CSV table of C-alpha atoms in Angstrom, one decimal:
chain,number,residue,atom,x,y,z
A,1347,UNK,CA,-78.3,-15.1,-57.2
A,1348,UNK,CA,-78.3,-17.8,-54.9
A,1349,UNK,CA,-80.1,-21.6,-56.3
A,1350,UNK,CA,-81.8,-24.6,-54.1
A,1351,UNK,CA,-82.3,-27.9,-55.2
A,1352,UNK,CA,-85.6,-29.6,-55.1
A,1353,UNK,CA,-84.0,-31.4,-52.4
A,1354,UNK,CA,-82.6,-28.7,-50.4
A,1355,UNK,CA,-86.0,-26.9,-50.5
A,1356,UNK,CA,-87.5,-29.6,-49.0
A,1357,UNK,CA,-84.9,-30.3,-45.5
A,1358,UNK,CA,-85.6,-26.0,-45.6
A,1359,UNK,CA,-89.5,-25.9,-45.7
A,1360,UNK,CA,-88.9,-29.0,-43.1
A,1361,UNK,CA,-87.3,-26.7,-40.6
A,1362,UNK,CA,-89.7,-23.9,-41.5
A,1363,UNK,CA,-92.3,-25.8,-40.3
A,1364,UNK,CA,-91.3,-26.8,-36.5
A,1365,UNK,CA,-90.3,-23.3,-36.4
A,1366,UNK,CA,-92.9,-21.0,-37.2
A,1367,UNK,CA,-91.9,-17.7,-35.8
A,1368,UNK,CA,-88.2,-17.9,-37.5
A,1369,UNK,CA,-87.8,-15.4,-40.6
A,1370,UNK,CA,-86.6,-17.2,-42.7
A,1371,UNK,CA,-83.3,-19.4,-43.5
A,1372,UNK,CA,-79.6,-17.9,-43.2
A,1373,UNK,CA,-76.9,-18.6,-45.3
A,1374,UNK,CA,-73.8,-16.9,-44.4
A,1375,UNK,CA,-69.9,-17.8,-44.1
A,1376,UNK,CA,-67.8,-17.5,-41.2
A,1377,UNK,CA,-64.1,-18.1,-40.9
A,1378,UNK,CA,-63.5,-21.3,-39.9
A,1379,UNK,CA,-61.8,-24.6,-40.9
A,1380,UNK,CA,-58.6,-25.0,-42.2
A,1381,UNK,CA,-59.0,-22.8,-45.9
A,1382,UNK,CA,-61.0,-19.7,-43.7
A,1383,UNK,CA,-64.7,-19.8,-44.4
A,1384,UNK,CA,-67.4,-22.4,-44.0
A,1385,UNK,CA,-70.4,-22.6,-43.7
A,1386,UNK,CA,-73.9,-21.9,-42.0
A,1387,UNK,CA,-77.1,-22.9,-42.9
A,1388,UNK,CA,-79.4,-21.7,-39.2
A,1389,UNK,CA,-83.1,-20.4,-38.9
A,1390,UNK,CA,-83.2,-16.4,-38.9
A,1391,UNK,CA,-83.9,-15.2,-35.6
A,1392,UNK,CA,-84.3,-11.7,-37.0
A,1393,UNK,CA,-83.1,-9.9,-40.8
A,1394,UNK,CA,-81.1,-6.6,-39.9
A,1395,UNK,CA,-81.5,-3.4,-41.9
A,1396,UNK,CA,-78.6,-4.5,-44.4
A,1397,UNK,CA,-79.4,-8.2,-44.6
A,1398,UNK,CA,-80.3,-9.5,-47.9
A,1399,UNK,CA,-83.7,-10.8,-48.8
A,1400,UNK,CA,-84.2,-13.6,-51.0
A,1401,UNK,CA,-87.3,-15.7,-52.0
A,1402,UNK,CA,-86.1,-18.5,-53.2
A,1403,UNK,CA,-88.6,-20.9,-54.6
A,1404,UNK,CA,-91.4,-19.8,-51.9
A,1405,UNK,CA,-88.7,-19.1,-49.4
A,1406,UNK,CA,-87.0,-16.4,-47.7
A,1407,UNK,CA,-83.1,-16.5,-47.0
A,1408,UNK,CA,-81.8,-14.1,-45.3
A,1409,UNK,CA,-77.7,-13.5,-46.5
A,1410,UNK,CA,-75.9,-10.4,-44.4
A,1411,UNK,CA,-74.2,-7.9,-46.5
A,1412,UNK,CA,-70.2,-9.1,-45.9
A,1413,UNK,CA,-71.3,-13.1,-46.7
A,1414,UNK,CA,-73.4,-12.5,-50.3
A,1415,UNK,CA,-69.9,-11.1,-52.1
A,1416,UNK,CA,-68.9,-14.6,-51.1
A,1417,UNK,CA,-71.7,-17.1,-52.2
A,1418,UNK,CA,-73.2,-15.3,-54.9
A,1419,UNK,CA,-73.9,-17.5,-57.0
A,1420,UNK,CA,-73.7,-21.0,-54.9
A,1421,UNK,CA,-76.2,-23.7,-55.3
A,1422,UNK,CA,-77.5,-24.9,-52.1
A,1423,UNK,CA,-78.5,-29.4,-51.7
A,1424,UNK,CA,-79.4,-31.8,-49.9
A,1425,UNK,CA,-78.1,-35.2,-49.9
A,1426,UNK,CA,-77.9,-38.2,-48.1
A,1427,UNK,CA,-75.5,-41.0,-48.0
A,1428,UNK,CA,-76.0,-43.8,-45.2
A,1429,UNK,CA,-76.5,-42.4,-42.0
A,1430,UNK,CA,-75.5,-39.1,-42.9
A,1431,UNK,CA,-77.2,-35.9,-44.6
A,1432,UNK,CA,-76.0,-32.1,-44.9
A,1433,UNK,CA,-76.4,-29.5,-47.0
A,1434,UNK,CA,-73.9,-29.5,-49.8
A,1435,UNK,CA,-72.6,-26.2,-51.4
A,1436,UNK,CA,-71.8,-25.4,-54.9
A,1437,UNK,CA,-69.8,-22.5,-55.2
A,1438,UNK,CA,-68.3,-21.0,-58.2
A,1439,UNK,CA,-66.1,-18.3,-56.3
A,1440,UNK,CA,-64.1,-21.2,-54.6
A,1441,UNK,CA,-61.1,-21.4,-55.1
A,1442,UNK,CA,-60.5,-24.4,-53.2
A,1443,UNK,CA,-61.7,-26.6,-50.3
A,1444,UNK,CA,-60.0,-28.2,-47.4
A,1445,UNK,CA,-59.8,-32.0,-47.8
A,1446,UNK,CA,-62.9,-32.7,-45.6
A,1447,UNK,CA,-65.4,-30.2,-47.4
A,1448,UNK,CA,-65.6,-27.8,-44.6
A,1449,UNK,CA,-63.9,-24.9,-45.3
A,1450,UNK,CA,-63.0,-22.9,-48.7
A,1451,UNK,CA,-61.5,-20.3,-49.5
A,1452,UNK,CA,-61.9,-17.8,-52.3
A,1453,UNK,CA,-59.2,-15.2,-54.3
């Protein structure tokens, strides 16, 4: 199960309010960075037949079947530090992260 903090929920709701045609928020991973996988949070334009759709705090979170085992149990937060603002991921499946925190590895 994926969890979302109130700060991340507020940020996702703001994105969805500006894009009423979006099917929800897509949460996925893709190969990138120096450690292997990077997180992707974006508006879901459509939902594939094999996507998993989760209702988390009233937000439709769409996860593809390849990403789900890698993000299951993740807590998504949203943090502001000075002029920077970003989603932060606490993933129990990650066995390592790159120095900049942009990518992660799994066993």
